[in-house]
mmCIF file of C-alpha atoms in Angstrom:
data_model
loop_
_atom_site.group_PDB
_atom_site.id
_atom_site.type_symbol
_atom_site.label_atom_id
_atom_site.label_comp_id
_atom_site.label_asym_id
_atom_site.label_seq_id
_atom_site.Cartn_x
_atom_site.Cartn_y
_atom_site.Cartn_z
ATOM 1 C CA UNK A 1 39.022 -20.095 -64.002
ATOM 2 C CA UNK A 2 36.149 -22.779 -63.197
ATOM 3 C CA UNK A 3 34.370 -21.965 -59.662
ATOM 4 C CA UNK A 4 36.057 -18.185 -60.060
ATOM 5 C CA UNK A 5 33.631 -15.499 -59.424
ATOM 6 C CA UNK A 6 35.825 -12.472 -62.062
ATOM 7 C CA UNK A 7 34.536 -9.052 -61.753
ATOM 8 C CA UNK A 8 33.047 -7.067 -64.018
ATOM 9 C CA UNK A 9 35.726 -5.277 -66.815
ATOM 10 C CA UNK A 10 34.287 -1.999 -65.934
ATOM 11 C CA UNK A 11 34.047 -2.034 -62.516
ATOM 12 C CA UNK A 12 37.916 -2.903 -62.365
ATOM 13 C CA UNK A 13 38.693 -0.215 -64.609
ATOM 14 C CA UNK A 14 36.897 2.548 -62.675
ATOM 15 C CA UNK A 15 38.509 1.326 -58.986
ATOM 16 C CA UNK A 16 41.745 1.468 -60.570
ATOM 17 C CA UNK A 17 41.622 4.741 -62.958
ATOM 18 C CA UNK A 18 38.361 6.768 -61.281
ATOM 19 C CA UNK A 19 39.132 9.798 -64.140
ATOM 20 C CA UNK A 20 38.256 6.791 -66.741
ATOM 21 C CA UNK A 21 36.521 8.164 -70.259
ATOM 22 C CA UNK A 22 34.390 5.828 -72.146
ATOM 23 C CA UNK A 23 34.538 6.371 -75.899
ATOM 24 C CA UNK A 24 30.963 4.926 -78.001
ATOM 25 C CA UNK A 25 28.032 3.952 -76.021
ATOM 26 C CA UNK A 26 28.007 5.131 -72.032
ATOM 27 C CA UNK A 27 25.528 2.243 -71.182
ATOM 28 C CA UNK A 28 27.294 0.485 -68.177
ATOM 29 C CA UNK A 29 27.420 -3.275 -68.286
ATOM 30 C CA UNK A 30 25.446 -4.944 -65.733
ATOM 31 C CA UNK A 31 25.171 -8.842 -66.308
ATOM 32 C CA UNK A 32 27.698 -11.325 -68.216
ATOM 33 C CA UNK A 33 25.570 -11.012 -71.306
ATOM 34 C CA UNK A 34 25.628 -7.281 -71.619
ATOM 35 C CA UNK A 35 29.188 -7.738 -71.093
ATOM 36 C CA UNK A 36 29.938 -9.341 -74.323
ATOM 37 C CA UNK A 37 29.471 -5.974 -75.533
ATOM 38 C CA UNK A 38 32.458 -4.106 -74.271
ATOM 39 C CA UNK A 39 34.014 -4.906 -76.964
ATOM 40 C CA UNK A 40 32.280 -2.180 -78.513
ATOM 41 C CA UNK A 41 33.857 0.454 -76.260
ATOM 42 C CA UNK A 42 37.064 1.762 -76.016
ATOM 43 C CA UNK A 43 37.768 2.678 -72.148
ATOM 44 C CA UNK A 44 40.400 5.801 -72.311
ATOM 45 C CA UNK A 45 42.976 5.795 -69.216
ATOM 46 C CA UNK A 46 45.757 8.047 -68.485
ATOM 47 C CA UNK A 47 49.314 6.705 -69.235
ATOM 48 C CA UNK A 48 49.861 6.525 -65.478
ATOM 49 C CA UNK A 49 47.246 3.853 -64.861
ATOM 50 C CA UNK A 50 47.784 1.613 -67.933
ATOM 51 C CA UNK A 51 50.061 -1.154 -66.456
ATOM 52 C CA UNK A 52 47.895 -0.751 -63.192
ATOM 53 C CA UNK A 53 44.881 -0.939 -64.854
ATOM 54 C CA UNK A 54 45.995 -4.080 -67.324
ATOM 55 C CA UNK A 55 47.089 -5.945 -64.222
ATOM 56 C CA UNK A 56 43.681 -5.656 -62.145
ATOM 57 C CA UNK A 57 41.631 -6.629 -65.623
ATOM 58 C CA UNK A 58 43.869 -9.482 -65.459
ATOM 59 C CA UNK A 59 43.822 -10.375 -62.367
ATOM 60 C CA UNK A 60 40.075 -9.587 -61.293
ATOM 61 C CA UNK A 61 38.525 -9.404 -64.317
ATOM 62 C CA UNK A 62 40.220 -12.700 -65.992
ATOM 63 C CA UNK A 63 41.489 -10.813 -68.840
ATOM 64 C CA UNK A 64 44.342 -13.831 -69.781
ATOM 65 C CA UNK A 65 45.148 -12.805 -73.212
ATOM 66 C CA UNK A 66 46.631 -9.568 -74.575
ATOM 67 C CA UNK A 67 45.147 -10.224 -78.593
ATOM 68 C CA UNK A 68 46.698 -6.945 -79.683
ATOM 69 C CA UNK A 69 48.523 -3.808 -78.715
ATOM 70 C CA UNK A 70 48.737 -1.216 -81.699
ATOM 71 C CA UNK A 71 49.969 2.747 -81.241
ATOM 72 C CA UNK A 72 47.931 5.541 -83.703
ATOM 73 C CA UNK A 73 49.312 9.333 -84.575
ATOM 74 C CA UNK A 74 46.646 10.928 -82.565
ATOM 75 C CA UNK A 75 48.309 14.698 -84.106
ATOM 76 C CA UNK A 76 50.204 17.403 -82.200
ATOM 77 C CA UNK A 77 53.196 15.020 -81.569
ATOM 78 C CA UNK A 78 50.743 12.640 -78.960
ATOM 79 C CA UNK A 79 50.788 8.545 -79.657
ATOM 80 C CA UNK A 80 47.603 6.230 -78.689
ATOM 81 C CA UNK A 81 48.331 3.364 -77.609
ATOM 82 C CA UNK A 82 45.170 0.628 -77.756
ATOM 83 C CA UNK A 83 45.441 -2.612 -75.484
ATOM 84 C CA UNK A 84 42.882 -5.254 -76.982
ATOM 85 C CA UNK A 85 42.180 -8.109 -74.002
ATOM 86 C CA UNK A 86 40.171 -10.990 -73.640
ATOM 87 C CA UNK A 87 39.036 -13.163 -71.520
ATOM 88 C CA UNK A 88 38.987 -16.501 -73.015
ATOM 89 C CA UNK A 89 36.760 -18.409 -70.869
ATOM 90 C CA UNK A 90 33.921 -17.033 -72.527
ATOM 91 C CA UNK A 91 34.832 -14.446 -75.178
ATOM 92 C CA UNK A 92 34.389 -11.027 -73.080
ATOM 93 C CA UNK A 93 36.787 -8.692 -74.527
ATOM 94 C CA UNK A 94 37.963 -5.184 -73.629
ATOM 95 C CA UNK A 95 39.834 -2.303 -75.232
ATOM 96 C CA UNK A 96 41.960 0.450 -73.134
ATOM 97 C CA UNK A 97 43.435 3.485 -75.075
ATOM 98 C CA UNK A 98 45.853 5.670 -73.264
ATOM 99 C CA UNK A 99 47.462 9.148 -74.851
ATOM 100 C CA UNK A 100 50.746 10.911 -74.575
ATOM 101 C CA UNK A 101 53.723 13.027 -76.140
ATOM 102 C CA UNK A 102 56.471 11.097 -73.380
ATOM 103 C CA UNK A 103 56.073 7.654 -72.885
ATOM 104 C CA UNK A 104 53.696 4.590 -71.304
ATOM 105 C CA UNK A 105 54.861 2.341 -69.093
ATOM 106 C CA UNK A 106 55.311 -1.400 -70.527
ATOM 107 C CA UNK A 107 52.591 -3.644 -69.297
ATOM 108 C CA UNK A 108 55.235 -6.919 -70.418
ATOM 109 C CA UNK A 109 55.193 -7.832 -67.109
ATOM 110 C CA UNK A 110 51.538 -8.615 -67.048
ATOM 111 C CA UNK A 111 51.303 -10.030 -70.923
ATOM 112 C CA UNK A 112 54.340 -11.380 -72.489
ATOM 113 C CA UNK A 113 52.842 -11.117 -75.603
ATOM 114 C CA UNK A 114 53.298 -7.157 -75.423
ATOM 115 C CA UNK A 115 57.134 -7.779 -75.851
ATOM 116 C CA UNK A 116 57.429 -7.632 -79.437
ATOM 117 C CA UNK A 117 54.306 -5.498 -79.641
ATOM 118 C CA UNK A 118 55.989 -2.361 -77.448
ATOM 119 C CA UNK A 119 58.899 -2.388 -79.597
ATOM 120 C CA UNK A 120 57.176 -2.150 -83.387
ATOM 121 C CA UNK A 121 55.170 1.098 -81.638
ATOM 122 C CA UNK A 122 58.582 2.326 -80.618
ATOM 123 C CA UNK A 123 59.909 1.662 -84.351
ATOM 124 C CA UNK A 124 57.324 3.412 -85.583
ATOM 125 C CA UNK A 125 56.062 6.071 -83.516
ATOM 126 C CA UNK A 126 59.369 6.842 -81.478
ATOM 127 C CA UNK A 127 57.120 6.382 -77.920
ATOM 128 C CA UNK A 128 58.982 4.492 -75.518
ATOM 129 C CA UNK A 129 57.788 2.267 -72.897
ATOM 130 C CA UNK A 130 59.105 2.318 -69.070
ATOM 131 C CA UNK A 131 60.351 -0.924 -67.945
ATOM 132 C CA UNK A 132 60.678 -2.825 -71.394
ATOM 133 C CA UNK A 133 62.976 -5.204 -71.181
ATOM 134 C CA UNK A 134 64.194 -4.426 -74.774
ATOM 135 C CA UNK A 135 63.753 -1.122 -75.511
ATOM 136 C CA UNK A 136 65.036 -1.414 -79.114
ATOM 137 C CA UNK A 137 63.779 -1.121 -82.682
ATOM 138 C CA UNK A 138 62.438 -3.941 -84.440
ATOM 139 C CA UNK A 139 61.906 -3.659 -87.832
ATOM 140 C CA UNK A 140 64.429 -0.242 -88.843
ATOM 141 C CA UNK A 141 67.634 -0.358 -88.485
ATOM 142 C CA UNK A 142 69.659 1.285 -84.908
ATOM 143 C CA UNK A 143 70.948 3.746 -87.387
ATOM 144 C CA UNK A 144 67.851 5.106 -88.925
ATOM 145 C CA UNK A 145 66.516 8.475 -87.943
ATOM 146 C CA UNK A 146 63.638 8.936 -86.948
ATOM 147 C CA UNK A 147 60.498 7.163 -87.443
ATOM 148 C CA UNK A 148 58.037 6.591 -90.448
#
């Protein structure tokens, strides 16, 4: 990533998903060092955009490591899914959430790391994710029914 000019985390996010919400403080990021404080927001996409979206921060922003991927009840039978990223050249991190009642597509082919990830929000939640490779449960058993 040496001699790389990356863009800005939120300026990818808002080419890619215009109907973006950010959750906690709506001051935009401007310079590298006002950067290091995304980490404090949590940039809400629709389920549509998520693989989109995690590719471009990836590619454009530098976002090379997926550090977590966790799914939350959010009530009336809808899973969150957060994506936690960083950029490991120099520490910027940034968090996506995404919300739905049918599914999200898998974002394993931009992280590896989501592999195992995907599945224990599947186990747990019952949301499945488009294009996973292995779509299966990972802690339950195949014949349990349901999910905790």
């Amino acid at each position: 990533m040496t001699n790389m000019t990356v863009a800005l985390p939120e300026t990818v996010i808002r080419k890619v998903c215009p109907q973006v919400r950010l959750i906690g403080s709506e001051t935009e990021t401007t310079d590298k060092e006002t950067a290091q404080s995304a980490a404090e927001k949590i940039w809400e996409v629709t389920p549509e955009s998520v693989a989109k979206v995690c590719l471009a921060l990836r590619d454009e922003a530098g976002m090379d490591c997926l550090r977590d991927l966790m799914g939350t009840d959010e009530g009336d039978g809808k899973t969150g899914v957060y994506y936690f990223m960083e950029r490991t050249a120099d520490g910027v991190n940034v968090v996506l959430k995404a919300v739905t009642a049918d599914w999200m597509p898998s974002v394993t082919g931009v992280w590896q790391a989501a592999m195992l990830k995907e599945r224990e929000v599947y186990d747990f939640y019952g949301l499945r994710f488009l294009n996973h490779p292995d779509m299966r449960r990972l802690f339950l058993r195949e014949d349990w029914h349901g999910y905790p």
